[in-house]
Amino acid sequence: MEKLLNNFENLCTDQNLIRIKNKIFNNNRLDFQDAKDIMETRDINSLGILASAKKEELHGKKVYFVVNRHINPSNVCAISCKFCAFGKPKGHSDAYEMSMKKILSLVSNELKEIHIVGGLHPDWKFEKYLEIVREVSAKAPDAHIKAFTAVEIDWFSQISGKNVPDVISSLINAGVDALPGGGAEIFAPEVRRKICTPKTTGDSWLDIHREAHKQGLPSNATILYGHLESNDDVIDHINRLRKLQDESKGFFAFIPVLFQPYNTRLSKIKPFPFSYDLKVHALARLYLDNFPYIKAYWITLGEKAAQVALHYGVSDADGTIVSEKIIHDAGAKSEIGHTRDFFIKMIKDAGYLPVERDALYNELNIYE
Ligand code: V47
């Protein structure tokens, strides 16, 4: 990497990237124009070199993964986002609700992270969600629970009459260790309105994460990309996250989530070129200088593209997941889960060092 960087000016065909390299390695923050230039570059290889160099400055050759599982207790949802194929109205033939017995049958103490999210169920009380967390936590005391997006927290506040700080403290008391990054979608109000009215606004999403961080609950952040957004919308989204992280310092990972159109009301959207995925990941690594980790979500990218993204600033490959449903309902072509050995091989074969982590990014095992 050092050799490539030393020779960067000779390799790189984009003067803007040369300017950006000098900014980054003189510890100057990137601004909106730099981000625009990154999104418009045609020198994708040089962009990968910059993003990898930044990633390696932070984590060396380490790429993290976790033995985790996703649990979606119900897909019944009171709202219907145009981009979503998972949520179903109550009474729909594909609607489901898991019993506590079923939920607990999915939990084992081998897991290091249990990711629980679902629809906004019109009848379930907030107490039911707390009970799920308590029971899962009792069955798998060694696993961290990463549960409920800001959109669900907003919903819990509405159904319980508690304010958001009280909802968050109740979740912490029940056993939630971190919040997942879902529900952020795209903050730009115009596009957000088109793809997910009447969902929690971007500002509310940010306020809920601000409050979580204030109470010591860490979280992740996502962007849903590859639909109606412009480059400016992507930059605006990550800029808002950088500002919040400066203030609250509670984010672990930023996760670009590639939109899957099948079975959704946005199914006519044409796929973007692969260079766009790589740019979004690289931009995230270079612009979000205060986020420790950028995650490649292999479920939406596909396993092969996720492996390539490791060379575009990514330091986290997510995890085993076991059984993914939200994105597969929208046609994702990836497997629904993978083994620990899969990640060890995938990361090693890309030239990096696999590190198994828990949900709070404590290192559990380094696979030399
Ligand atoms: O916010 C729903 C997305 C997200 C579609 O925090 C879709 O570690 C693509 O947040 N195409 C939930 N995406 C996923 C999520 C997540 C995933 C992995 C790790 C973490 C983490 C968080 O699923 C939603 C939404 O953006 N989603 N439908 C779709 N058709």
Short mmCIF file of C-alpha atoms and ligand atoms in Angstrom, two decimals:
data_model
loop_
_atom_site.label_atom_id
_atom_site.label_comp_id
_atom_site.label_asym_id
_atom_site.label_seq_id
_atom_site.Cartn_x
_atom_site.Cartn_y
_atom_site.Cartn_z
CA MET A 1 0.00 0.00 0.00
CA GLU A 2 2.83 2.41 0.88
CA LYS A 3 4.45 1.79 -2.53
CA LEU A 4 1.18 2.48 -4.32
CA LEU A 5 0.61 5.66 -2.33
CA ASN A 6 4.15 6.91 -2.92
CA ASN A 7 3.61 6.42 -6.63
CA PHE A 8 0.04 7.76 -6.56
CA GLU A 9 0.71 10.92 -8.60
CA ASN A 10 2.09 8.78 -11.46
CA LEU A 11 -0.69 6.18 -11.34
CA CYS A 12 -3.67 8.44 -10.91
CA THR A 13 -5.36 9.93 -13.96
CA ASP A 14 -7.69 12.25 -12.01
CA GLN A 15 -6.20 15.53 -10.72
CA ASN A 16 -9.08 15.87 -8.25
CA LEU A 17 -8.12 12.60 -6.57
CA ILE A 18 -4.53 13.81 -6.28
CA ARG A 19 -5.80 16.95 -4.52
CA ILE A 20 -8.03 14.80 -2.29
CA LYS A 21 -5.14 12.46 -1.42
CA ASN A 22 -3.10 15.42 -0.21
CA LYS A 23 -6.00 16.68 1.86
CA ILE A 24 -6.63 13.31 3.50
CA PHE A 25 -3.03 12.59 4.39
CA ASN A 26 -2.53 16.11 5.74
CA ASN A 27 -5.51 15.39 8.02
CA ASN A 28 -7.79 17.93 6.34
CA ARG A 29 -11.45 17.08 6.22
CA LEU A 30 -13.13 16.46 2.89
CA ASP A 31 -15.83 18.93 1.91
CA PHE A 32 -18.91 18.72 -0.33
CA GLN A 33 -16.93 19.46 -3.50
CA ASP A 34 -14.36 16.75 -2.70
CA ALA A 35 -17.20 14.29 -2.21
CA LYS A 36 -18.72 15.33 -5.55
CA ASP A 37 -15.38 14.82 -7.26
CA ILE A 38 -15.12 11.33 -5.73
CA MET A 39 -18.58 10.40 -6.98
CA GLU A 40 -17.71 11.70 -10.47
CA THR A 41 -14.24 10.19 -10.85
CA ARG A 42 -13.50 7.83 -13.72
CA ASP A 43 -10.35 6.55 -12.01
CA ILE A 44 -11.99 3.93 -9.84
CA ASN A 45 -8.71 2.05 -9.20
CA SER A 46 -7.03 5.14 -7.75
CA LEU A 47 -10.09 5.77 -5.61
CA GLY A 48 -9.73 2.21 -4.26
CA ILE A 49 -6.08 2.89 -3.41
CA LEU A 50 -7.04 6.00 -1.42
CA ALA A 51 -9.90 4.33 0.43
CA SER A 52 -7.79 1.24 1.21
CA ALA A 53 -4.95 3.43 2.48
CA LYS A 54 -7.36 5.23 4.81
CA LYS A 55 -8.84 1.90 5.96
CA GLU A 56 -5.36 0.50 6.60
CA GLU A 57 -4.34 3.63 8.52
CA LEU A 58 -7.23 2.85 10.89
CA HIS A 59 -7.19 -0.96 11.07
CA GLY A 60 -4.14 -2.25 9.19
CA LYS A 61 -5.05 -5.44 7.32
CA LYS A 62 -7.83 -6.38 9.74
CA VAL A 63 -11.33 -6.99 8.42
CA TYR A 64 -13.97 -7.79 11.03
CA PHE A 65 -16.89 -10.21 10.97
CA VAL A 66 -19.32 -11.54 13.57
CA VAL A 67 -21.11 -14.81 14.25
CA ASN A 68 -24.60 -13.36 14.32
CA ARG A 69 -28.17 -14.09 13.42
CA HIS A 70 -31.10 -11.98 12.28
CA ILE A 71 -34.52 -12.45 13.84
CA ASN A 72 -37.61 -10.71 12.43
CA PRO A 73 -40.41 -11.49 14.92
CA SER A 74 -43.18 -10.24 12.61
CA ASN A 75 -43.53 -8.71 9.15
CA VAL A 76 -46.91 -7.15 9.95
CA CYS A 77 -46.44 -3.45 9.38
CA ALA A 78 -48.73 -0.47 9.90
CA ILE A 79 -47.01 1.49 7.12
CA SER A 80 -46.06 0.56 3.59
CA CYS A 81 -42.79 1.93 2.20
CA LYS A 82 -42.48 1.82 -1.57
CA PHE A 83 -38.99 0.26 -1.41
CA CYS A 84 -39.98 -2.55 0.97
CA ALA A 85 -41.19 -6.05 0.06
CA PHE A 86 -41.01 -7.38 3.63
CA GLY A 87 -43.78 -5.50 5.48
CA LYS A 88 -47.32 -6.84 5.08
CA PRO A 89 -50.66 -5.44 6.24
CA LYS A 90 -52.41 -7.32 9.05
CA GLY A 91 -54.47 -10.20 7.61
CA HIS A 92 -52.37 -10.51 4.43
CA SER A 93 -51.82 -14.13 3.38
CA ASP A 94 -48.02 -13.74 3.75
CA ALA A 95 -48.17 -11.94 7.11
CA TYR A 96 -46.60 -13.83 10.05
CA GLU A 97 -46.07 -13.43 13.78
CA MET A 98 -43.53 -15.56 15.63
CA SER A 99 -44.45 -16.98 19.01
CA MET A 100 -41.96 -16.48 21.85
CA LYS A 101 -41.20 -20.21 21.62
CA LYS A 102 -40.31 -19.81 17.93
CA ILE A 103 -38.14 -16.75 18.62
CA LEU A 104 -36.27 -18.55 21.39
CA SER A 105 -35.76 -21.61 19.19
CA LEU A 106 -33.65 -19.37 16.90
CA VAL A 107 -31.36 -18.27 19.72
CA SER A 108 -28.24 -20.01 20.98
CA ASN A 109 -25.33 -18.99 23.12
CA GLU A 110 -22.91 -19.61 20.22
CA LEU A 111 -24.11 -16.34 18.72
CA LYS A 112 -22.19 -13.19 19.52
CA GLU A 113 -24.75 -10.76 18.12
CA ILE A 114 -28.51 -11.11 17.78
CA HIS A 115 -30.04 -8.58 15.39
CA ILE A 116 -33.78 -8.15 16.00
CA VAL A 117 -35.93 -5.92 13.77
CA GLY A 118 -39.39 -6.23 12.28
CA GLY A 119 -42.53 -4.48 11.07
CA LEU A 120 -44.44 -1.83 13.01
CA HIS A 121 -47.11 -4.19 14.32
CA PRO A 122 -50.42 -2.34 14.79
CA ASP A 123 -51.51 -4.49 17.80
CA TRP A 124 -48.33 -5.43 19.67
CA LYS A 125 -47.68 -3.44 22.84
CA PHE A 126 -44.26 -2.00 23.69
CA GLU A 127 -44.15 -4.45 26.63
CA LYS A 128 -44.14 -7.35 24.14
CA TYR A 129 -40.95 -6.07 22.47
CA LEU A 130 -39.33 -5.62 25.91
CA GLU A 131 -40.33 -9.18 26.79
CA ILE A 132 -38.71 -10.48 23.59
CA VAL A 133 -35.45 -8.74 24.53
CA ARG A 134 -35.57 -10.01 28.13
CA GLU A 135 -36.23 -13.62 27.09
CA VAL A 136 -33.64 -13.65 24.31
CA SER A 137 -31.12 -12.11 26.67
CA ALA A 138 -31.85 -14.78 29.31
CA LYS A 139 -31.49 -17.61 26.77
CA ALA A 140 -28.22 -16.24 25.29
CA PRO A 141 -26.50 -14.28 28.04
CA ASP A 142 -23.18 -14.19 26.14
CA ALA A 143 -24.67 -12.65 23.00
CA HIS A 144 -25.12 -8.93 22.54
CA ILE A 145 -28.55 -7.82 21.43
CA LYS A 146 -28.64 -5.26 18.62
CA ALA A 147 -32.31 -4.49 18.29
CA PHE A 148 -34.87 -2.10 16.84
CA THR A 149 -34.27 0.67 14.35
CA ALA A 150 -34.97 4.33 15.09
CA VAL A 151 -38.20 3.90 13.10
CA GLU A 152 -39.33 1.17 15.52
CA ILE A 153 -38.31 3.32 18.49
CA ASP A 154 -40.39 6.18 17.10
CA TRP A 155 -43.29 3.70 16.78
CA PHE A 156 -42.79 2.37 20.34
CA SER A 157 -42.99 5.96 21.57
CA GLN A 158 -46.31 6.44 19.74
CA ILE A 159 -47.89 3.17 20.94
CA SER A 160 -46.69 3.43 24.54
CA GLY A 161 -47.16 7.17 25.12
CA LYS A 162 -43.59 7.24 26.51
CA ASN A 163 -41.16 9.81 25.18
CA VAL A 164 -38.16 8.62 23.14
CA PRO A 165 -35.63 8.92 26.03
CA ASP A 166 -37.90 6.70 28.18
CA VAL A 167 -38.34 4.16 25.39
CA ILE A 168 -34.57 3.98 24.94
CA SER A 169 -33.86 3.59 28.65
CA SER A 170 -36.51 0.81 28.89
CA LEU A 171 -34.83 -1.00 25.98
CA ILE A 172 -31.43 -0.69 27.66
CA ASN A 173 -32.86 -2.01 30.93
CA ALA A 174 -34.42 -4.97 29.09
CA GLY A 175 -31.03 -5.92 27.59
CA VAL A 176 -30.52 -4.06 24.30
CA ASP A 177 -26.77 -3.47 23.78
CA ALA A 178 -26.79 -1.53 20.50
CA LEU A 179 -29.14 -0.16 17.85
CA PRO A 180 -28.95 -1.34 14.24
CA GLY A 181 -28.56 1.28 11.55
CA GLY A 182 -31.75 0.58 9.60
CA GLY A 183 -34.49 3.03 8.78
CA ALA A 184 -32.11 5.84 7.79
CA GLU A 185 -32.83 5.13 4.10
CA ILE A 186 -32.02 8.53 2.57
CA PHE A 187 -32.35 11.72 4.61
CA ALA A 188 -32.93 14.09 1.66
CA PRO A 189 -36.60 14.98 2.30
CA GLU A 190 -37.81 14.97 -1.33
CA VAL A 191 -36.52 11.48 -2.12
CA ARG A 192 -37.42 10.18 1.34
CA ARG A 193 -40.98 11.35 0.75
CA LYS A 194 -41.09 9.50 -2.59
CA ILE A 195 -39.80 6.17 -1.29
CA CYS A 196 -41.08 5.95 2.27
CA THR A 197 -43.83 8.33 3.34
CA PRO A 198 -45.06 8.35 6.13
CA LYS A 199 -41.93 6.96 7.79
CA THR A 200 -39.99 8.72 10.59
CA THR A 201 -38.29 11.80 9.11
CA GLY A 202 -34.53 11.98 8.63
CA ASP A 203 -34.28 14.56 11.41
CA SER A 204 -36.18 12.30 13.84
CA TRP A 205 -33.96 9.34 12.91
CA LEU A 206 -30.89 11.45 13.76
CA ASP A 207 -32.48 12.73 17.01
CA ILE A 208 -33.21 9.17 18.17
CA HIS A 209 -29.60 8.08 17.55
CA ARG A 210 -28.38 11.26 19.29
CA GLU A 211 -30.47 10.32 22.33
CA ALA A 212 -29.28 6.69 22.25
CA HIS A 213 -25.65 7.84 22.20
CA LYS A 214 -26.37 10.24 25.06
CA GLN A 215 -27.59 7.27 27.10
CA GLY A 216 -24.46 5.27 26.20
CA LEU A 217 -26.19 3.01 23.66
CA PRO A 218 -24.00 2.69 20.53
CA SER A 219 -25.49 2.31 17.07
CA ASN A 220 -24.86 1.88 13.37
CA ALA A 221 -26.07 3.96 10.46
CA THR A 222 -27.19 2.90 6.98
CA ILE A 223 -27.93 4.54 3.67
CA LEU A 224 -30.32 2.91 1.21
CA TYR A 225 -28.82 3.70 -2.21
CA GLY A 226 -29.43 2.73 -5.82
CA HIS A 227 -32.99 4.06 -6.23
CA LEU A 228 -34.03 7.69 -6.89
CA GLU A 229 -31.20 9.46 -5.11
CA SER A 230 -28.64 11.79 -6.70
CA ASN A 231 -24.95 12.04 -5.81
CA ASP A 232 -25.80 15.19 -3.85
CA ASP A 233 -28.36 13.25 -1.79
CA VAL A 234 -25.73 10.62 -0.92
CA ILE A 235 -23.28 13.32 0.13
CA ASP A 236 -25.95 15.18 2.13
CA HIS A 237 -26.78 11.90 3.93
CA ILE A 238 -23.25 11.09 5.00
CA ASN A 239 -22.57 14.74 5.84
CA ARG A 240 -25.47 14.72 8.33
CA LEU A 241 -24.08 11.54 9.88
CA ARG A 242 -20.57 13.02 10.13
CA LYS A 243 -21.99 16.06 11.92
CA LEU A 244 -23.92 13.93 14.41
CA GLN A 245 -20.92 11.68 15.04
CA ASP A 246 -18.75 14.75 15.78
CA GLU A 247 -21.25 15.61 18.46
CA SER A 248 -22.30 12.24 19.91
CA LYS A 249 -19.47 9.81 18.99
CA GLY A 250 -21.74 6.80 19.35
CA PHE A 251 -21.69 5.28 15.86
CA PHE A 252 -19.69 2.13 15.15
CA ALA A 253 -20.34 1.29 11.52
CA PHE A 254 -21.72 2.93 8.43
CA ILE A 255 -23.47 0.47 6.13
CA PRO A 256 -24.38 1.20 2.51
CA VAL A 257 -27.45 -0.93 1.66
CA LEU A 258 -28.02 -1.46 -2.06
CA PHE A 259 -31.70 -1.23 -3.03
CA GLN A 260 -33.26 -4.51 -4.30
CA PRO A 261 -36.30 -3.76 -6.48
CA TYR A 262 -38.09 -7.13 -6.88
CA ASN A 263 -41.62 -7.27 -5.39
CA THR A 264 -41.50 -3.58 -4.46
CA ARG A 265 -43.42 -0.58 -5.80
CA LEU A 266 -40.11 0.75 -7.18
CA SER A 267 -39.50 -2.37 -9.28
CA LYS A 268 -38.96 -0.37 -12.51
CA ILE A 269 -35.75 1.20 -11.24
CA LYS A 270 -32.81 0.14 -13.39
CA PRO A 271 -29.64 -1.17 -11.72
CA PHE A 272 -26.76 1.32 -11.32
CA PRO A 273 -23.27 0.34 -12.57
CA PHE A 274 -21.00 -1.50 -10.09
CA SER A 275 -18.65 1.51 -10.05
CA TYR A 276 -21.42 3.36 -8.17
CA ASP A 277 -21.41 0.78 -5.33
CA LEU A 278 -17.63 1.04 -5.09
CA LYS A 279 -17.78 4.86 -5.04
CA VAL A 280 -20.39 4.91 -2.27
CA HIS A 281 -18.25 2.62 -0.07
CA ALA A 282 -15.00 4.49 -0.83
CA LEU A 283 -16.63 7.89 -0.30
CA ALA A 284 -17.99 6.67 3.04
CA ARG A 285 -14.50 5.62 4.18
CA LEU A 286 -12.88 8.89 3.09
CA TYR A 287 -15.60 11.33 4.14
CA LEU A 288 -16.72 9.69 7.40
CA ASP A 289 -13.35 10.24 9.05
CA ASN A 290 -15.01 9.90 12.47
CA PHE A 291 -16.69 6.51 11.84
CA PRO A 292 -14.52 3.59 12.94
CA TYR A 293 -15.95 1.02 10.50
CA ILE A 294 -17.47 0.84 7.03
CA LYS A 295 -19.43 -2.34 6.48
CA ALA A 296 -20.01 -4.22 3.21
CA TYR A 297 -23.49 -5.68 3.48
CA TRP A 298 -22.95 -8.85 1.48
CA ILE A 299 -26.68 -9.63 1.55
CA THR A 300 -27.43 -6.74 -0.84
CA LEU A 301 -24.09 -6.44 -2.64
CA GLY A 302 -23.71 -10.17 -3.19
CA GLU A 303 -20.75 -12.09 -1.80
CA LYS A 304 -18.38 -11.41 -4.70
CA ALA A 305 -18.99 -7.67 -4.84
CA ALA A 306 -18.64 -7.51 -1.05
CA GLN A 307 -15.21 -9.10 -1.37
CA VAL A 308 -14.18 -6.46 -3.94
CA ALA A 309 -15.53 -3.73 -1.63
CA LEU A 310 -12.86 -4.77 0.92
CA HIS A 311 -10.48 -2.95 -1.47
CA TYR A 312 -12.64 0.20 -1.35
CA GLY A 313 -12.36 1.13 2.31
CA VAL A 314 -14.45 -1.57 3.94
CA SER A 315 -13.28 -2.95 7.29
CA ASP A 316 -16.32 -5.03 8.29
CA ALA A 317 -17.94 -7.90 6.41
CA ASP A 318 -21.01 -8.11 8.74
CA GLY A 319 -21.62 -11.73 9.69
CA THR A 320 -23.14 -15.15 9.37
CA ILE A 321 -26.77 -13.84 9.64
CA VAL A 322 -28.14 -17.44 9.30
CA SER A 323 -31.47 -16.45 7.81
CA GLU A 324 -32.04 -13.08 6.14
CA LYS A 325 -35.59 -12.25 5.10
CA ILE A 326 -36.10 -8.46 4.63
CA ILE A 327 -33.84 -8.11 1.61
CA HIS A 328 -34.50 -11.58 0.21
CA ASP A 329 -38.20 -10.77 0.02
CA ALA A 330 -37.06 -8.03 -2.41
CA GLY A 331 -35.11 -10.47 -4.56
CA ALA A 332 -31.55 -10.47 -3.15
CA LYS A 333 -29.49 -13.13 -4.97
CA SER A 334 -27.02 -13.75 -2.14
CA GLU A 335 -27.31 -16.75 0.17
CA ILE A 336 -29.47 -16.19 3.28
CA GLY A 337 -26.59 -16.98 5.62
CA HIS A 338 -22.96 -18.15 5.74
CA THR A 339 -20.61 -19.99 8.08
CA ARG A 340 -17.68 -18.61 10.07
CA ASP A 341 -15.34 -20.48 7.68
CA PHE A 342 -16.87 -18.67 4.72
CA PHE A 343 -15.83 -15.30 6.17
CA ILE A 344 -12.36 -16.47 7.11
CA LYS A 345 -11.76 -17.61 3.52
CA MET A 346 -13.49 -14.65 1.87
CA ILE A 347 -11.42 -12.12 3.82
CA LYS A 348 -8.13 -14.04 3.53
CA ASP A 349 -8.57 -14.56 -0.21
CA ALA A 350 -8.95 -10.79 -0.62
CA GLY A 351 -5.57 -10.28 1.08
CA TYR A 352 -6.86 -9.21 4.49
CA LEU A 353 -6.73 -10.56 8.03
CA PRO A 354 -10.04 -12.00 9.33
CA VAL A 355 -10.91 -10.88 12.86
CA GLU A 356 -13.97 -12.28 14.58
CA ARG A 357 -15.66 -9.62 16.71
CA ASP A 358 -18.66 -9.22 18.95
CA ALA A 359 -21.41 -6.63 18.45
CA LEU A 360 -19.38 -3.99 20.29
CA TYR A 361 -16.30 -4.61 18.11
CA ASN A 362 -14.30 -6.37 20.83
CA GLU A 363 -11.85 -8.69 19.06
CA LEU A 364 -12.57 -12.37 19.84
CA ASN A 365 -10.29 -14.23 17.47
CA ILE A 366 -7.67 -13.31 14.89
CA TYR A 367 -7.28 -15.86 12.09
CA GLU A 368 -3.61 -15.48 11.10
O1 V47 B 1 -33.58 0.19 6.70
C1 V47 B 1 -35.73 -2.85 3.13
C2 V47 B 1 -33.48 -2.11 4.07
C3 V47 B 1 -32.86 -2.05 6.10
C4 V47 B 1 -35.10 -3.15 1.10
O2 V47 B 1 -26.92 -2.17 11.85
C5 V47 B 1 -34.00 -2.82 1.84
O3 V47 B 1 -25.52 -3.79 11.60
C6 V47 B 1 -32.65 -3.01 0.02
O4 V47 B 1 -30.64 -1.84 8.58
N1 V47 B 1 -33.69 -3.30 -0.78
C7 V47 B 1 -32.64 -2.87 7.26
N2 V47 B 1 -32.76 -2.74 1.32
C8 V47 B 1 -31.24 -3.51 7.13
C9 V47 B 1 -30.34 -2.88 8.11
C10 V47 B 1 -29.10 -3.52 8.54
C11 V47 B 1 -28.63 -4.60 7.86
C12 V47 B 1 -27.44 -5.19 8.29
C13 V47 B 1 -26.76 -4.73 9.37
C14 V47 B 1 -27.26 -3.65 10.05
C15 V47 B 1 -26.53 -3.16 11.24
C16 V47 B 1 -28.44 -3.02 9.66
O5 V47 B 1 -33.27 -2.94 5.10
C17 V47 B 1 -33.91 -0.99 6.08
C18 V47 B 1 -33.96 -0.78 4.61
O6 V47 B 1 -33.04 0.20 4.22
N3 V47 B 1 -34.41 -2.62 3.07
N4 V47 B 1 -36.17 -3.17 1.91
C19 V47 B 1 -34.94 -3.39 -0.28
N5 V47 B 1 -35.95 -3.66 -1.07
#
